[in-house]
Short mmCIF file of C-alpha atoms in Angstrom, two decimals:
data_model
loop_
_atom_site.label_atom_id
_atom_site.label_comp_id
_atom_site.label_asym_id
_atom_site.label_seq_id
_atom_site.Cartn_x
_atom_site.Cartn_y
_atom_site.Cartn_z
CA UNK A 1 0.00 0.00 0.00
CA UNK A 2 1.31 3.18 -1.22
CA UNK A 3 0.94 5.61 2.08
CA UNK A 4 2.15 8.66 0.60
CA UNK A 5 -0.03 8.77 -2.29
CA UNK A 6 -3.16 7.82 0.43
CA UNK A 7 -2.03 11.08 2.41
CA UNK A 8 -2.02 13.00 -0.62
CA UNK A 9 -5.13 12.57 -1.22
CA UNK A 10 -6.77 12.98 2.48
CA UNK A 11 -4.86 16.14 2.44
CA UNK A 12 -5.96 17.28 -0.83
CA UNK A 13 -9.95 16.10 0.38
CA UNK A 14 -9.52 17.74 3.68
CA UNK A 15 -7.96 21.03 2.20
CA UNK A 16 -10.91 21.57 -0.11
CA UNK A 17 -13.55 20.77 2.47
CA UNK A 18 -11.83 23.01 4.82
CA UNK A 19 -11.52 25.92 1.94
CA UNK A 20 -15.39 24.92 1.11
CA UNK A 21 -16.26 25.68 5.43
CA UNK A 22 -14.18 29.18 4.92
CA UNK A 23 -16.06 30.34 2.15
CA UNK A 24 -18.98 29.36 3.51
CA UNK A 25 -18.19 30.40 7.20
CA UNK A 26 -17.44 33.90 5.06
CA UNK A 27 -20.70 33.78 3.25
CA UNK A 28 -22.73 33.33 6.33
CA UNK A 29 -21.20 36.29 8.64
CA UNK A 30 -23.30 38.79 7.05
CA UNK A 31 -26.04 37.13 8.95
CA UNK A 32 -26.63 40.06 11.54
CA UNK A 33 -26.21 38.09 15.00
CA UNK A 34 -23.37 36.40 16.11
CA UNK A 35 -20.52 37.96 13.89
CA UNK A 36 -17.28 37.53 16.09
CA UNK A 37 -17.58 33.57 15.62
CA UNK A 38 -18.17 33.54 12.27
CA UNK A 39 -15.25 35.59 11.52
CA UNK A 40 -12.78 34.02 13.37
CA UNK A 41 -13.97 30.44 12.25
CA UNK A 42 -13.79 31.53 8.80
CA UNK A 43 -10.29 33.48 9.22
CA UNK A 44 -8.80 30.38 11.44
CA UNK A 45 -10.42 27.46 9.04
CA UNK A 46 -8.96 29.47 5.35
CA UNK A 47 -5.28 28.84 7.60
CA UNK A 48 -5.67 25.52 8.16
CA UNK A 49 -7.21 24.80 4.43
CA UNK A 50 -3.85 26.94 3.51
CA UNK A 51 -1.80 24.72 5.26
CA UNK A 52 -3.30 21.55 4.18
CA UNK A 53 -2.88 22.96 0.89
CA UNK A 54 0.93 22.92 1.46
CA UNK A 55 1.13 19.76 3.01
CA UNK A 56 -0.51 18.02 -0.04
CA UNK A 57 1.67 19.78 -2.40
CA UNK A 58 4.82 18.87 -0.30
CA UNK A 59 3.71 15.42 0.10
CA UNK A 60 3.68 14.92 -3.76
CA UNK A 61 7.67 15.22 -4.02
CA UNK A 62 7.73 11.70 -2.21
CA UNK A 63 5.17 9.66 -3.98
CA UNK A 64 6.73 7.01 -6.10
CA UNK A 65 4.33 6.84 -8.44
CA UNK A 66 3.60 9.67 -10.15
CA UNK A 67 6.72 11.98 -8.70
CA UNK A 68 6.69 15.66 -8.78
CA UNK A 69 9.68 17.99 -8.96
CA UNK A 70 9.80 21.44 -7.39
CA UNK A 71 8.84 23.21 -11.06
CA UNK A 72 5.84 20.66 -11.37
CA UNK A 73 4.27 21.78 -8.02
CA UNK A 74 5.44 25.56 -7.54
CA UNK A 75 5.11 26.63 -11.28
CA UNK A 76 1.66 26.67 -12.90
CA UNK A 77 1.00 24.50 -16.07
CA UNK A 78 4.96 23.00 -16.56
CA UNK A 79 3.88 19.54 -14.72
CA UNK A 80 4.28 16.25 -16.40
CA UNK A 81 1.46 14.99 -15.32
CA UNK A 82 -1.74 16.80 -16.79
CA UNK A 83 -0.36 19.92 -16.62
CA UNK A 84 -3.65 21.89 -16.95
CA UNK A 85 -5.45 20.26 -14.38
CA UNK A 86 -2.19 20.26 -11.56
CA UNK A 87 -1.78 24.15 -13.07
CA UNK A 88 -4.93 24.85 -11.70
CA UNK A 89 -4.38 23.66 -8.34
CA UNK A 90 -0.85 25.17 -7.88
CA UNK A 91 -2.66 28.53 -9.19
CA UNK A 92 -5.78 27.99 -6.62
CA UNK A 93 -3.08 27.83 -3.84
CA UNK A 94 -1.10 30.74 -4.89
CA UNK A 95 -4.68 32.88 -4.84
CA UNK A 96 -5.41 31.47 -1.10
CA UNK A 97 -2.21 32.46 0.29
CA UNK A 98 -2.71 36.19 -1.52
CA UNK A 99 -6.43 36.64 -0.09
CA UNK A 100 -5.08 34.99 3.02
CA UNK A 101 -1.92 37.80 3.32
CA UNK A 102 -3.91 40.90 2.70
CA UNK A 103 -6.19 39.48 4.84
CA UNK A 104 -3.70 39.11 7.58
CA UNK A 105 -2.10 43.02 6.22
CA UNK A 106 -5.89 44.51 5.83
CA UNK A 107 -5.24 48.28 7.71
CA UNK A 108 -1.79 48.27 4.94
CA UNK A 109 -3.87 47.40 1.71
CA UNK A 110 -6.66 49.22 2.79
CA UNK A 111 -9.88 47.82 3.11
CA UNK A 112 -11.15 48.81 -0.38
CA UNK A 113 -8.18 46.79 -1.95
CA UNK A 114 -8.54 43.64 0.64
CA UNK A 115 -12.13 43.50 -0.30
CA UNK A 116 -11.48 43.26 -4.25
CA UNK A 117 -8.67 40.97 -3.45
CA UNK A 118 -10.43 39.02 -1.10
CA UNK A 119 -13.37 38.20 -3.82
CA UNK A 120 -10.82 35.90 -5.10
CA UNK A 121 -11.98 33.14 -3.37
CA UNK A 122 -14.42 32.50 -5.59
CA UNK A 123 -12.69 31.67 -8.52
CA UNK A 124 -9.88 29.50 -6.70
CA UNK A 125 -12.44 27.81 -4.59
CA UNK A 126 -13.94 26.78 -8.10
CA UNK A 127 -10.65 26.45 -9.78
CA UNK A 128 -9.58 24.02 -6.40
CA UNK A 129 -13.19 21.67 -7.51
CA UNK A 130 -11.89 21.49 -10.52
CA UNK A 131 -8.63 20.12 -9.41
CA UNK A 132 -9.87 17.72 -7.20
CA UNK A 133 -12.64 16.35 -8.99
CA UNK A 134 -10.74 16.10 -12.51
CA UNK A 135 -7.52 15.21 -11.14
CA UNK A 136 -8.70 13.06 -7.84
CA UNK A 137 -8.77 9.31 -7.95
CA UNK A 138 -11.66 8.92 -5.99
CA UNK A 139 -13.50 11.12 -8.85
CA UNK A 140 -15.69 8.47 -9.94
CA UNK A 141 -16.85 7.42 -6.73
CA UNK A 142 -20.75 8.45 -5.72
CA UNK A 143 -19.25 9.58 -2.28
CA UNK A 144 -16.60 12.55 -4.28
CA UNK A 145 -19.06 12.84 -6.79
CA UNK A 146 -21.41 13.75 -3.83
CA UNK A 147 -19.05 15.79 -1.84
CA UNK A 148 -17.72 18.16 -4.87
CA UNK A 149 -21.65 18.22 -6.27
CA UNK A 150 -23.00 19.24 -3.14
CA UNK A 151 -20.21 21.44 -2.03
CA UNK A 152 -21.22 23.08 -5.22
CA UNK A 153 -24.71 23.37 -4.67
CA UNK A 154 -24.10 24.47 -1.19
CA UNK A 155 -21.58 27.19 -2.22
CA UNK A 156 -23.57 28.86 -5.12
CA UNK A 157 -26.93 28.43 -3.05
CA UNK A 158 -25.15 30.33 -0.24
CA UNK A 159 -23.61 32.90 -2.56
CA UNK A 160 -27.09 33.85 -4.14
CA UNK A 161 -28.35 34.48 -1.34
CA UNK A 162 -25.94 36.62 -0.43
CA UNK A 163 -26.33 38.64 -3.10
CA UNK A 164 -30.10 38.65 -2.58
CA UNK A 165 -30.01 40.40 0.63
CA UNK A 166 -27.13 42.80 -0.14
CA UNK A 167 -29.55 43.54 -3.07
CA UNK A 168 -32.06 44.20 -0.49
CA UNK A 169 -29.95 46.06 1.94
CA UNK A 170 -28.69 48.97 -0.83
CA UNK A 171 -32.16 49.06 -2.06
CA UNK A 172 -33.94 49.65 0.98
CA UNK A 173 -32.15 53.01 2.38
CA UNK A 174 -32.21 54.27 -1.62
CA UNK A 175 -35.94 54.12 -1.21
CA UNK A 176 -36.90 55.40 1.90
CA UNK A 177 -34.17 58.33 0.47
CA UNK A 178 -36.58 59.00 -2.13
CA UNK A 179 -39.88 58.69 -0.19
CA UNK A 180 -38.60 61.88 1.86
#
């Protein structure tokens, strides 16, 4: 049994589902009550998906079967071994640990800047599905099939209604503006 390429992959799977709880945990703190939580779940769980992150991508240089070098993992698109799909992953990490710095450097960006930057998430949380569920191995099974579907679901469910009731939020004031 090949132990490295097993911890590869829980890493990789717990990364993602850890990423998935961040931007979700970040979704959700708009909710009015109970702020403080939220925030510092989301903030502490995007470290921990970071580090995860790194710990799969330093785990690959010692699998035997598929072996990465230091360009395949740390440069975008150059990998042996589908080169589009591990790009995407390497470039997915590289946008967590930039929303994760300005996050941790917000007064010095300014908060205008951290929030544009910090929108990333979306796309690398996509672009990090895409990784695992067209690179995994377990890709075929109902149970990642389920996880990365619903994850999905979940994420853009959550993210529409965010956008619903920020919707609602600018519109209301605006209107009781032009009643007076």
């Amino acid at each position: 049994m090949n132990w490295i390429w097993i911890f590869i992959r829980i890493t990789g799977l717990t990364a993602y589902v850890l990423l998935t709880l961040s931007v979700l945990a970040g979704i959700f703190r708009h909710i009015p009550r109970k702020k403080g939580p939220i925030i510092e779940f989301h903030q502490v769980i995007g470290q921990i998906a970071l580090l995860g992150t790194g710990v799969h991508a330093y785990l690959l240089f010692y699998d035997h079967y598929q072996p990465y070098s230091l360009k395949d993992v740390l440069v975008p698109f150059l990998s042996q071994n589908d080169p589009v799909l591990t790009g995407i992953g390497t470039l997915s990490m590289y946008l967590l640990l930039v929303v994760i710095i300005t996050s941790d450097f917000m007064k010095a960006v300014g908060r205008k800047t951290w929030k544009k930057i910090h929108y990333l998430v979306f796309p690398l949380w996509l672009m990090a599905l895409i990784h695992g569920f067209f690179l995994g191995t377990e890709s075929g099974t109902i149970w990642a099939k389920s996880l990365y579907g619903g994850s999905l679901l979940i994420v853009f469910g959550a993210t529409v209604y965010l956008v619903i009731r920020k919707k609602k939020t600018i519109s209301r004031p605006s209107a009781e503006k032009s009643i007076v």
